[in-house]
Short mmCIF file of C-alpha atoms in Angstrom, two decimals:
data_model
loop_
_atom_site.label_atom_id
_atom_site.label_comp_id
_atom_site.label_asym_id
_atom_site.label_seq_id
_atom_site.Cartn_x
_atom_site.Cartn_y
_atom_site.Cartn_z
CA MET A 1 -21.06 2.34 36.34
CA ASN A 2 -24.53 3.68 35.14
CA ASP A 3 -24.12 6.47 32.40
CA ASP A 4 -24.75 9.43 34.88
CA ALA A 5 -21.48 8.64 36.50
CA LYS A 6 -19.57 8.18 33.09
CA GLY A 7 -20.83 11.59 32.25
CA GLY A 8 -18.58 15.01 32.43
CA ARG A 9 -14.74 13.53 30.70
CA PRO A 10 -13.90 13.14 26.90
CA ALA A 11 -14.86 10.41 24.54
CA TYR A 12 -11.97 9.43 22.73
CA PHE A 13 -12.54 8.19 18.90
CA VAL A 14 -10.16 5.61 17.83
CA ALA A 15 -10.48 5.19 13.79
CA PRO A 16 -9.97 1.76 12.76
CA TRP A 17 -6.40 2.17 11.89
CA ASP A 18 -5.11 4.00 15.17
CA LEU A 19 -4.31 0.62 17.52
CA ASP A 20 -2.17 2.07 19.48
CA ARG A 21 -2.69 3.03 23.06
CA ARG A 22 0.10 5.16 22.94
CA LEU A 23 -1.46 7.69 20.24
CA ALA A 24 -3.29 10.93 21.92
CA CYS A 25 -6.84 9.43 20.81
CA VAL A 26 -6.38 7.09 23.33
CA PRO A 27 -7.39 8.30 27.21
CA ALA A 28 -4.03 7.52 29.23
CA ALA A 29 -5.88 5.94 32.10
CA PRO A 30 -9.66 4.86 32.66
CA GLU A 31 -10.75 7.95 34.67
CA ASP A 32 -9.52 10.25 31.56
CA GLY A 33 -12.04 9.08 29.37
CA SER A 34 -14.41 7.01 27.33
CA VAL A 35 -13.72 5.17 24.27
CA VAL A 36 -15.62 4.91 20.85
CA LEU A 37 -14.79 2.48 17.65
CA VAL A 38 -17.23 2.62 15.18
CA GLU A 39 -17.94 -0.14 12.16
CA SER A 40 -19.02 2.74 9.74
CA HIS A 41 -21.99 1.67 7.03
CA ALA A 42 -20.78 3.68 4.51
CA LYS A 43 -17.34 2.56 4.68
CA GLY A 44 -18.42 -0.57 4.26
CA ARG A 45 -20.51 0.35 1.43
CA ALA A 46 -17.78 2.55 0.13
CA LEU A 47 -16.31 -0.82 -2.34
CA PRO A 48 -16.35 -4.56 -2.15
CA TRP A 49 -13.74 -4.94 0.15
CA ASN A 50 -11.72 -8.17 0.44
CA ARG A 51 -13.58 -10.32 2.85
CA LYS A 52 -10.24 -10.57 4.64
CA LYS A 53 -9.65 -7.31 4.99
CA LEU A 54 -12.66 -6.37 6.77
CA VAL A 55 -12.30 -9.55 8.69
CA LEU A 56 -8.48 -8.25 9.82
CA VAL A 57 -9.84 -4.25 10.88
CA LEU A 58 -12.87 -5.81 12.81
CA SER A 59 -10.87 -8.44 14.56
CA ALA A 60 -7.87 -6.11 14.85
CA MET A 61 -11.05 -3.67 16.78
CA ARG A 62 -12.66 -5.86 18.71
CA HIS A 63 -9.58 -6.80 20.39
CA PHE A 64 -8.19 -3.42 21.22
CA ALA A 65 -11.59 -3.18 22.62
CA ALA A 66 -11.04 -6.10 24.65
CA GLU A 67 -7.27 -5.37 26.07
CA LEU A 68 -8.78 -1.55 27.00
CA GLU A 69 -12.13 -2.97 29.02
CA ARG A 70 -9.99 -5.25 30.74
CA ASP A 71 -8.12 -3.24 32.23
CA GLY A 72 -11.02 -1.20 33.57
CA TYR A 73 -11.84 1.04 30.62
CA ASP A 74 -15.17 2.37 29.52
CA VAL A 75 -14.95 1.53 25.81
CA GLU A 76 -17.82 1.04 23.08
CA ILE A 77 -17.84 -0.27 19.54
CA VAL A 78 -20.85 1.29 17.64
CA ASN A 79 -22.23 0.19 14.23
CA ALA A 80 -23.73 3.29 12.97
CA PRO A 81 -24.65 4.48 8.99
CA SER A 82 -21.56 7.04 9.78
CA TYR A 83 -18.08 7.07 11.60
CA ALA A 84 -19.60 10.84 13.06
CA GLU A 85 -23.19 9.36 13.72
CA GLY A 86 -21.24 6.78 15.54
CA ILE A 87 -19.96 8.74 17.45
CA ARG A 88 -23.01 11.79 18.09
CA ARG A 89 -24.70 8.28 19.75
CA HIS A 90 -21.73 7.57 22.43
CA VAL A 91 -21.57 11.43 23.23
CA ALA A 92 -25.36 11.40 23.96
CA ALA A 93 -25.48 8.13 26.02
CA ARG A 94 -22.43 9.34 27.84
CA GLY A 95 -22.58 13.10 28.34
CA SER A 96 -18.98 13.28 26.78
CA THR A 97 -17.46 17.17 27.29
CA LYS A 98 -15.48 16.70 24.38
CA VAL A 99 -14.35 14.50 21.05
CA VAL A 100 -10.46 13.69 21.45
CA ALA A 101 -9.15 12.13 18.06
CA LEU A 102 -6.38 12.13 15.39
CA VAL A 103 -6.25 13.93 12.24
CA PRO A 104 -7.84 11.41 10.26
CA ARG A 105 -5.22 9.77 7.94
CA GLU A 106 -7.54 9.21 4.85
CA GLU A 107 -8.94 12.10 3.50
CA GLY A 108 -12.72 10.79 3.05
CA LEU A 109 -13.06 10.82 7.23
CA ALA A 110 -11.44 13.91 7.47
CA LYS A 111 -14.06 15.64 5.23
CA GLY A 112 -16.94 13.94 7.27
CA LEU A 113 -15.82 14.89 10.95
CA ALA A 114 -15.02 18.80 9.43
CA LYS A 115 -18.94 18.28 7.77
CA ALA A 116 -19.80 16.57 11.06
CA GLU A 117 -18.25 19.42 13.33
CA GLY A 118 -21.04 21.19 15.33
CA THR A 119 -23.11 18.36 15.60
CA LEU A 120 -21.50 16.11 17.43
CA GLY A 121 -22.55 17.01 21.06
CA ALA A 122 -18.76 18.10 22.10
CA PRO A 123 -16.09 19.56 20.61
CA LEU A 124 -13.80 18.55 18.40
CA GLU A 125 -10.49 18.31 19.23
CA LEU A 126 -7.79 16.99 17.17
CA HIS A 127 -4.23 16.27 17.31
CA ASP A 128 -1.49 15.50 15.11
CA ASP A 129 -1.29 11.81 13.47
CA GLY A 130 2.78 11.74 13.21
CA GLY A 131 5.33 12.70 15.72
CA GLU A 132 5.07 13.18 19.04
CA GLY A 133 1.53 11.14 20.04
CA GLY A 134 1.30 10.17 16.39
CA HIS A 135 2.02 7.34 13.70
CA PHE A 136 4.05 8.45 11.60
CA LEU A 137 7.31 9.84 12.86
CA LEU A 138 7.29 13.26 10.76
CA SER A 139 4.59 15.61 12.22
CA ARG A 140 2.40 17.14 9.19
CA ALA A 141 3.89 20.36 9.90
CA ASP A 142 7.22 19.12 9.52
CA ALA A 143 6.35 17.51 6.36
CA LEU A 144 4.56 19.85 5.24
CA ALA A 145 7.28 22.06 6.19
CA TRP A 146 10.32 19.78 3.74
CA ALA A 147 7.72 19.63 1.10
CA ALA A 148 7.53 23.63 0.93
CA THR A 149 10.94 23.27 0.26
CA GLN A 150 10.71 21.35 -2.95
CA LYS A 151 11.18 22.88 -6.29
CA PRO A 152 10.71 21.04 -9.70
CA ALA A 153 14.26 20.82 -11.61
CA LYS A 154 14.31 23.10 -15.01
CA ASN A 155 12.27 21.32 -17.39
CA ALA A 156 10.78 18.59 -14.96
CA THR A 157 7.25 18.35 -13.39
CA GLN A 158 8.97 16.38 -10.44
CA VAL A 159 7.77 18.80 -7.36
CA TRP A 160 8.51 16.33 -4.57
CA ARG A 161 11.67 13.03 -5.21
CA GLN A 162 11.79 9.95 -2.63
CA ASP A 163 15.60 10.64 -2.85
CA ARG A 164 16.05 13.73 -1.35
CA PHE A 165 13.37 13.18 0.88
CA TYR A 166 14.70 9.76 1.98
CA ALA A 167 18.26 11.34 2.80
CA PHE A 168 16.53 14.44 4.81
CA MET A 169 15.27 11.30 6.49
CA ARG A 170 18.57 10.02 6.99
CA LYS A 171 20.16 13.07 8.49
CA ARG A 172 17.30 13.70 10.94
CA THR A 173 17.21 10.59 12.49
CA GLY A 174 20.68 9.47 12.55
CA TRP A 175 20.24 6.11 11.14
CA LEU A 176 22.85 4.75 9.41
CA MET A 177 24.90 7.48 9.78
CA GLU A 178 28.18 8.46 10.46
CA ASP A 179 29.94 12.05 11.17
CA GLY A 180 27.31 13.36 9.13
CA LYS A 181 27.43 10.85 6.21
CA PRO A 182 25.78 7.84 5.04
CA VAL A 183 27.30 3.97 6.27
CA GLY A 184 29.02 2.67 3.28
CA GLY A 185 29.34 5.91 1.51
CA LYS A 186 25.86 5.80 -0.58
CA TYR A 187 22.11 5.95 0.77
CA SER A 188 20.72 3.25 -1.47
CA PHE A 189 22.13 -0.35 -1.88
CA ASP A 190 19.07 -1.64 -4.15
CA ALA A 191 21.99 -2.39 -6.59
CA ASP A 192 22.63 -4.83 -4.73
CA ASN A 193 19.14 -5.80 -3.66
CA ARG A 194 17.86 -7.58 -7.14
CA LYS A 195 18.73 -10.91 -7.23
CA PRO A 196 16.63 -13.46 -8.75
CA ALA A 197 15.68 -16.35 -6.38
CA LYS A 198 16.92 -19.20 -8.45
CA GLY A 199 17.14 -22.40 -6.22
CA VAL A 200 16.27 -21.19 -2.86
CA ARG A 201 13.23 -20.97 -1.43
CA PRO A 202 12.19 -18.61 1.62
CA PRO A 203 11.77 -19.84 5.55
CA ASP A 204 7.84 -20.19 6.49
CA ALA A 205 5.97 -17.00 7.15
CA ARG A 206 4.61 -16.20 10.84
CA ARG A 207 0.89 -17.12 10.62
CA PHE A 208 -1.95 -16.29 13.15
CA PRO A 209 -4.38 -18.82 13.19
CA PRO A 210 -7.57 -16.99 14.26
CA ASP A 211 -8.89 -17.04 17.68
CA ALA A 212 -12.46 -16.87 19.01
CA ILE A 213 -13.21 -12.94 18.22
CA THR A 214 -11.75 -13.43 14.91
CA ARG A 215 -13.53 -16.72 13.82
CA GLU A 216 -16.87 -14.64 15.29
CA VAL A 217 -16.00 -11.89 12.99
CA MET A 218 -15.37 -14.32 10.15
CA GLU A 219 -18.86 -15.77 10.46
CA ARG A 220 -20.26 -12.30 10.09
CA VAL A 221 -18.57 -11.31 6.55
CA ALA A 222 -18.35 -14.40 5.51
CA LYS A 223 -22.59 -13.54 5.23
CA TRP A 224 -22.26 -10.29 3.89
CA PRO A 225 -22.43 -10.14 -0.04
CA GLY A 226 -21.27 -7.72 -3.05
CA LEU A 227 -17.68 -8.71 -1.39
CA TRP A 228 -14.62 -10.52 -2.70
CA GLY A 229 -12.41 -13.15 -2.24
CA ASP A 230 -13.16 -15.64 1.05
CA VAL A 231 -12.60 -15.68 4.68
CA GLU A 232 -11.15 -19.13 5.21
CA GLY A 233 -7.33 -19.19 6.05
CA PHE A 234 -6.97 -15.44 7.22
CA ALA A 235 -3.80 -16.21 9.38
CA TRP A 236 -3.23 -11.68 9.75
CA PRO A 237 -1.85 -10.25 13.52
CA VAL A 238 -4.84 -9.24 15.25
CA THR A 239 -3.15 -7.59 18.56
CA ARG A 240 -0.24 -5.95 19.43
CA ALA A 241 1.12 -8.82 21.15
CA GLN A 242 1.09 -10.47 17.96
CA ALA A 243 2.40 -7.95 16.01
CA LEU A 244 5.77 -7.27 17.68
CA GLU A 245 5.92 -11.74 17.40
CA ALA A 246 5.66 -10.95 13.50
CA LEU A 247 8.69 -8.52 13.99
CA ASP A 248 10.45 -10.26 15.76
CA HIS A 249 10.13 -13.53 13.75
CA PHE A 250 11.14 -11.19 10.91
CA VAL A 251 14.40 -10.06 12.05
CA ARG A 252 15.20 -13.64 13.05
CA GLU A 253 14.33 -15.82 10.33
CA ARG A 254 13.50 -13.24 7.23
CA ALA A 255 15.75 -10.41 7.79
CA PRO A 256 18.86 -12.53 7.19
CA SER A 257 18.16 -12.96 3.21
CA PHE A 258 15.40 -10.19 2.55
CA GLY A 259 17.60 -7.43 0.63
CA PRO A 260 18.84 -10.05 -1.72
CA TYR A 261 15.12 -10.98 -2.87
CA GLN A 262 12.88 -8.42 -1.99
CA ASP A 263 12.60 -8.29 -5.71
CA ALA A 264 11.98 -11.70 -6.54
CA MET A 265 8.90 -13.52 -7.58
CA LEU A 266 8.24 -17.17 -7.51
CA ARG A 267 4.90 -19.35 -7.99
CA GLY A 268 3.60 -20.85 -4.65
CA GLU A 269 5.78 -18.52 -2.76
CA PRO A 270 3.05 -15.17 -2.01
CA PHE A 271 5.30 -13.62 0.69
CA MET A 272 9.16 -14.37 -0.25
CA TRP A 273 11.43 -12.95 2.53
CA HIS A 274 9.13 -10.20 2.98
CA ALA A 275 8.40 -8.65 6.39
CA LEU A 276 4.73 -8.65 5.87
CA LEU A 277 4.54 -6.24 8.88
CA SER A 278 3.07 -3.42 6.53
CA VAL A 279 -0.42 -4.75 8.02
CA ALA A 280 0.25 -4.27 10.86
CA MET A 281 1.76 -1.10 11.12
CA ASN A 282 -1.40 0.44 9.00
CA LEU A 283 -3.36 -0.37 12.06
CA SER A 284 -1.21 1.45 14.26
CA LEU A 285 0.00 -2.34 16.07
CA LEU A 286 3.51 -1.67 15.66
CA HIS A 287 5.05 2.05 15.11
CA PRO A 288 7.98 2.58 12.13
CA ARG A 289 10.13 3.35 14.50
CA GLU A 290 10.08 0.21 16.24
CA VAL A 291 10.02 -1.35 13.43
CA CYS A 292 12.72 0.53 12.09
CA GLU A 293 14.97 0.19 15.44
CA SER A 294 14.55 -4.05 15.15
CA ALA A 295 16.16 -3.51 11.60
CA LEU A 296 18.76 -1.37 13.05
CA ARG A 297 19.42 -3.95 15.90
CA ALA A 298 19.69 -6.70 13.71
CA TYR A 299 22.18 -4.93 11.90
CA GLU A 300 24.63 -4.02 14.16
CA ASP A 301 24.27 -7.43 15.72
CA GLY A 302 25.84 -8.54 12.44
CA ALA A 303 22.19 -10.56 11.78
CA MET A 304 21.58 -8.08 8.71
CA PRO A 305 23.51 -7.18 6.00
CA LEU A 306 24.17 -3.67 5.22
CA ALA A 307 21.92 -4.12 2.00
CA SER A 308 19.00 -5.59 3.86
CA CYS A 309 19.20 -3.32 6.48
CA GLU A 310 19.21 -0.40 4.28
CA GLY A 311 16.92 -1.40 2.02
CA PHE A 312 14.04 -2.17 4.65
CA LEU A 313 14.66 1.11 6.33
CA ARG A 314 14.48 2.92 2.93
CA GLN A 315 10.50 1.45 2.63
CA VAL A 316 9.08 2.06 5.83
CA MET A 317 10.82 5.89 6.87
CA GLY A 318 12.05 6.31 3.61
CA TRP A 319 8.96 5.66 1.11
CA ARG A 320 6.06 5.22 3.36
CA GLU A 321 6.38 8.50 4.85
CA PHE A 322 6.83 10.01 1.42
CA MET A 323 3.74 8.08 0.69
CA ARG A 324 1.92 10.53 3.23
CA LEU A 325 3.90 13.70 2.58
CA VAL A 326 2.64 13.39 -0.73
CA TYR A 327 -0.83 12.42 0.15
CA LEU A 328 -0.79 15.40 2.57
CA ALA A 329 0.91 17.81 -0.02
CA ARG A 330 -0.63 17.27 -3.20
CA GLY A 331 -3.86 16.06 -1.92
CA ALA A 332 -5.89 13.21 -2.58
CA GLU A 333 -8.74 15.58 -4.74
CA ALA A 334 -6.14 16.91 -7.46
CA MET A 335 -4.15 12.90 -7.18
CA ARG A 336 -7.44 11.11 -7.66
CA GLU A 337 -8.14 13.58 -10.88
CA ALA A 338 -4.36 13.51 -12.38
CA ASN A 339 -4.45 11.27 -15.59
CA THR A 340 -0.71 12.04 -16.91
CA LEU A 341 -1.55 9.65 -20.18
CA GLY A 342 -5.02 10.27 -20.62
CA ALA A 343 -5.93 6.41 -19.57
CA SER A 344 -9.53 5.17 -20.19
CA ARG A 345 -9.58 1.34 -20.47
CA PRO A 346 -12.38 0.23 -18.16
CA LEU A 347 -10.60 -2.30 -15.76
CA PRO A 348 -10.10 -5.39 -17.10
CA ALA A 349 -12.57 -8.76 -15.24
CA PHE A 350 -9.55 -10.57 -14.76
CA PHE A 351 -8.73 -7.98 -11.67
CA TRP A 352 -11.25 -9.64 -10.05
CA GLU A 353 -11.66 -13.39 -11.40
CA PRO A 354 -8.20 -14.06 -12.18
CA GLU A 355 -9.00 -17.58 -14.11
CA LYS A 356 -10.00 -15.15 -17.21
CA THR A 357 -6.39 -14.52 -18.18
CA ASP A 358 -3.98 -17.14 -18.82
CA MET A 359 -1.03 -15.44 -18.47
CA ALA A 360 0.55 -17.12 -15.94
CA CYS A 361 2.31 -13.47 -13.35
CA LEU A 362 -0.85 -12.20 -13.66
CA ARG A 363 -3.18 -15.12 -12.60
CA GLU A 364 -0.75 -15.80 -9.53
CA ALA A 365 -0.72 -12.46 -8.48
CA VAL A 366 -4.24 -11.29 -8.41
CA THR A 367 -5.04 -14.92 -7.22
CA THR A 368 -3.03 -13.70 -4.41
CA VAL A 369 -4.44 -10.93 -3.27
CA ARG A 370 -7.62 -12.81 -4.20
CA ASP A 371 -6.56 -15.32 -1.90
CA GLU A 372 -4.49 -13.52 0.95
CA GLY A 373 -5.22 -10.07 0.25
CA TYR A 374 -2.05 -9.50 -0.41
CA ALA A 375 1.07 -9.36 -3.16
CA HIS A 376 4.75 -7.60 -2.47
CA HIS A 377 5.90 -4.82 -4.03
CA ILE A 378 6.89 -6.31 -7.13
CA GLN A 379 4.06 -8.08 -8.11
CA ARG A 380 2.28 -4.26 -7.41
CA LEU A 381 4.61 -2.30 -9.30
CA MET A 382 5.54 -4.18 -11.93
CA VAL A 383 3.17 -6.91 -12.88
CA LEU A 384 -0.65 -6.20 -11.51
CA GLY A 385 0.92 -1.59 -12.22
CA ASN A 386 2.89 -2.34 -15.16
CA PHE A 387 -0.08 -3.98 -17.05
CA ALA A 388 -2.64 -1.79 -16.17
CA LEU A 389 -0.05 1.33 -17.37
CA LEU A 390 0.83 -0.32 -20.71
CA ALA A 391 -2.61 -0.85 -20.74
CA GLY A 392 -3.53 2.09 -20.40
CA VAL A 393 -6.52 1.48 -17.74
CA LYS A 394 -8.42 4.46 -15.77
CA PRO A 395 -6.54 5.36 -12.74
CA ILE A 396 -9.06 5.09 -10.30
CA GLU A 397 -10.10 1.96 -10.96
CA LEU A 398 -6.61 0.26 -10.44
CA SER A 399 -6.71 2.79 -7.71
CA HIS A 400 -10.00 1.14 -6.41
CA TRP A 401 -9.22 -2.32 -6.83
CA PHE A 402 -5.94 -2.07 -4.86
CA TRP A 403 -8.02 0.00 -1.92
CA ALA A 404 -10.45 -2.56 -1.79
CA GLY A 405 -7.53 -5.69 -2.63
CA PHE A 406 -5.58 -5.30 -0.43
CA VAL A 407 -5.21 -5.51 3.24
CA ASP A 408 -2.91 -3.16 4.24
CA ALA A 409 -4.15 -0.66 1.51
CA TYR A 410 -5.53 2.49 2.85
CA GLU A 411 -5.71 5.60 0.66
CA TRP A 412 -3.09 7.38 1.73
CA VAL A 413 -0.51 5.13 0.93
CA GLU A 414 -2.23 3.39 -1.92
CA LEU A 415 -3.37 6.31 -3.59
CA PRO A 416 -0.01 7.82 -4.48
CA ASN A 417 1.37 4.21 -4.97
CA VAL A 418 -1.36 3.40 -7.55
CA HIS A 419 -1.29 6.92 -9.11
CA GLY A 420 1.79 7.72 -9.11
CA MET A 421 4.18 4.92 -9.05
CA ALA A 422 2.46 2.23 -11.08
CA LEU A 423 0.76 4.52 -13.67
CA TYR A 424 2.09 7.89 -13.99
CA ALA A 425 -1.18 9.54 -13.26
CA ASP A 426 0.93 11.61 -11.23
CA ASP A 427 3.99 12.86 -12.40
CA THR A 428 4.83 15.76 -9.92
CA PHE A 429 6.41 13.20 -7.44
CA THR A 430 7.68 10.34 -10.40
CA THR A 431 10.45 10.38 -12.42
CA LYS A 432 9.17 7.59 -15.24
CA PRO A 433 6.96 5.41 -15.49
CA TYR A 434 7.76 1.86 -14.07
CA ALA A 435 7.12 0.30 -17.95
CA ALA A 436 8.78 -3.16 -18.28
CA SER A 437 8.44 -5.53 -21.02
CA ALA A 438 8.24 -9.58 -20.24
CA SER A 439 12.36 -9.40 -20.13
CA TYR A 440 12.04 -8.17 -16.88
CA ILE A 441 9.53 -10.57 -15.25
CA HIS A 442 11.14 -13.73 -16.55
CA LYS A 443 14.14 -12.07 -14.91
CA MET A 444 12.62 -11.63 -11.89
CA SER A 445 10.65 -14.65 -11.44
CA ASP A 446 9.96 -18.47 -12.73
CA HIS A 447 6.62 -17.43 -13.48
CA CYS A 448 7.33 -17.71 -17.76
CA ARG A 449 8.20 -21.53 -16.90
CA GLY A 450 5.28 -22.97 -18.56
CA CYS A 451 2.93 -20.18 -19.75
CA ALA A 452 0.61 -20.06 -22.32
CA TYR A 453 2.88 -17.05 -24.04
CA ASP A 454 6.12 -17.04 -25.31
CA ARG A 455 8.16 -14.28 -23.85
CA THR A 456 10.52 -14.16 -26.24
CA LYS A 457 7.91 -12.94 -29.01
CA ARG A 458 6.88 -9.45 -29.36
CA THR A 459 4.07 -10.50 -32.62
CA GLY A 460 1.91 -13.54 -32.96
CA GLU A 461 -1.18 -14.69 -30.85
CA ASP A 462 1.53 -16.42 -28.74
CA ALA A 463 3.61 -14.12 -28.35
CA CYS A 464 3.34 -12.66 -24.80
CA PRO A 465 1.58 -9.78 -24.42
CA PHE A 466 3.82 -7.65 -22.37
CA ASN A 467 6.49 -7.17 -25.18
CA ALA A 468 3.88 -5.87 -27.62
CA LEU A 469 2.00 -3.74 -25.24
CA PHE A 470 5.05 -2.55 -24.00
CA TRP A 471 6.69 -0.94 -27.23
CA SER A 472 3.21 -0.13 -28.11
CA PHE A 473 2.74 2.12 -25.36
CA LEU A 474 6.44 3.94 -26.05
CA ALA A 475 5.24 4.51 -29.34
CA GLU A 476 1.89 5.84 -28.35
CA HIS A 477 3.76 8.26 -25.74
CA ARG A 478 7.03 8.94 -27.86
CA GLU A 479 6.44 12.96 -27.50
CA LEU A 480 6.32 13.09 -24.01
CA LEU A 481 8.52 10.11 -22.94
CA SER A 482 10.98 11.06 -24.86
CA ARG A 483 12.07 13.88 -23.44
CA ASN A 484 12.72 11.45 -20.31
CA TYR A 485 16.17 11.16 -19.94
CA ARG A 486 15.58 8.05 -17.70
CA ILE A 487 13.88 6.43 -20.53
CA ARG A 488 13.81 8.46 -24.40
CA GLY A 489 17.51 5.27 -25.37
CA LEU A 490 14.71 3.02 -25.70
CA PHE A 491 13.26 4.72 -28.72
CA ARG A 492 16.79 3.40 -30.59
CA THR A 493 15.57 0.28 -30.42
CA TRP A 494 12.13 0.63 -32.14
CA GLU A 495 13.79 2.74 -34.77
CA ARG A 496 16.16 -0.14 -35.45
CA TRP A 497 12.97 -1.99 -36.78
CA ASP A 498 10.91 -1.63 -40.10
CA GLU A 499 7.65 0.03 -40.58
CA ALA A 500 6.43 -3.44 -40.61
CA GLU A 501 7.67 -4.95 -37.52
CA ARG A 502 6.44 -1.84 -35.85
CA GLN A 503 2.85 -2.41 -37.74
CA ALA A 504 2.53 -5.77 -36.48
CA ILE A 505 3.29 -4.29 -32.79
CA ARG A 506 0.87 -2.29 -32.45
CA ASP A 507 -1.30 -4.99 -34.56
CA ARG A 508 -0.78 -7.78 -31.75
CA ALA A 509 -1.47 -4.66 -29.15
CA GLU A 510 -4.56 -3.42 -30.23
CA GLY A 511 -5.53 -6.70 -30.74
CA PHE A 512 -5.00 -8.35 -27.05
CA LEU A 513 -6.66 -5.51 -25.75
CA ALA A 514 -9.46 -5.75 -27.56
CA SER A 515 -9.95 -8.86 -26.26
CA LEU A 516 -10.17 -8.15 -22.89
CA GLU A 517 -13.07 -8.16 -20.79
CA PRO A 518 -14.20 -5.80 -18.97
CA ALA A 519 -15.36 -6.02 -15.56
CA GLU A 520 -18.16 -4.53 -14.37
CA ALA A 521 -18.97 -1.18 -13.10
CA SER A 522 -18.47 -1.39 -9.12
CA ARG A 523 -19.09 1.26 -6.88
CA GLY A 524 -16.60 3.46 -5.54
CA VAL A 525 -16.87 5.73 -3.15
CA ASP A 526 -13.86 8.14 -2.12
CA ASP A 527 -15.18 10.48 0.22
CA TYR A 528 -17.20 8.99 3.11
CA GLU A 529 -18.30 10.07 6.49
#
């Protein structure tokens, strides 16, 4: 078919994370229009991406295009300086009547398309990325409508609270609800899901060896300079069929014990009992509704305990939807600039080179991110995020590291998680900083055994840095944190120690922080076209 014969139809722009034929950015039938996907040089240069992340995205795009082509669609993958330029070239070649797309999830691409509108060669028609025809459970209008109803409590800074949003979503969906009340008498069974993995090992994770398309992408990405990690060992799902298989495997093999051990950490076990489905969901290979409904069926069949099912739903339809809501309501620019605690330390070099730290928990977590592009939520929050919080790392530098390093990280989800949940840099939707000493890590992991540092000590060269950093952090921010009812009791412990002990703790923290090698300044572009 020549270009003239293909003209006079819409062009459908499928962003790298919109790989779902049910979305409004994909034509329902081949005759409805052409499909364009874009490899943007600007996005590729924005950060020192983990090579496995680039393999994942590029391979998934190629598989999606190949599936459409097999079904008779006119599909083009354009390699271009920007997303807008790639669309422009496709429109010019096809003589397209309009460009159909979803409102981009990431603000950078949204700004790029807005800037380019009127120069694409055809009108731009944007559809909601949530609700009917979208990827999220809530439409943008519904999410923002709920956000607008929320007001901070007296003397509080939190405008939006996840527990309120989660209750709203449970009522809206009817999931795990009975006669208008939560099944089991409460919305959250989080207290039942904090068991350390003592004497147990998780089942094997479902992995997917690379096929010819993926191997070709791996060969390309392996040669690109300025990236992080290695392509070898890539095994993430890159097709809808593989994503469904991963979902089925989780429900059959991992879901029964997911809840009790979801916060646990073990050396050499990067995946534990976690679902590993965020990777596929954030590419739209899985829809959150079908993921939640699979867990609900497992619960109804007696294959998943209530506490596990509730905890899983809370992560997917509670926290994940909440992060997207906050990103929309707060705005990426405001969140990037937020820095409640005035953190200013450069990101330590060991975040890129794990061999540069002899703290076992940090070395394990960073190595896993480098090698797999992954770490589960407790490693993200209570090891990596906790350390950066206590050390006063610049929020935007940690944000860029998460965005670059994790295969499931996109700005709409990592920015609120890093700046709000992990670093308390944005306090409009979090109730406290998630700070902890070595005792938490010892309780939930086996990392302290054999570590170079003593988890029981607060002072001295062999004392675990987490301890001195924790108490020094509280003392430094006492004026702010002592007003927080969830934290202020800790200051009674600080006051019980004499001044010599308190000064020794400060000295240990300051000495350790002074010994940290800063990472080389890396590129970090938030807005790209």
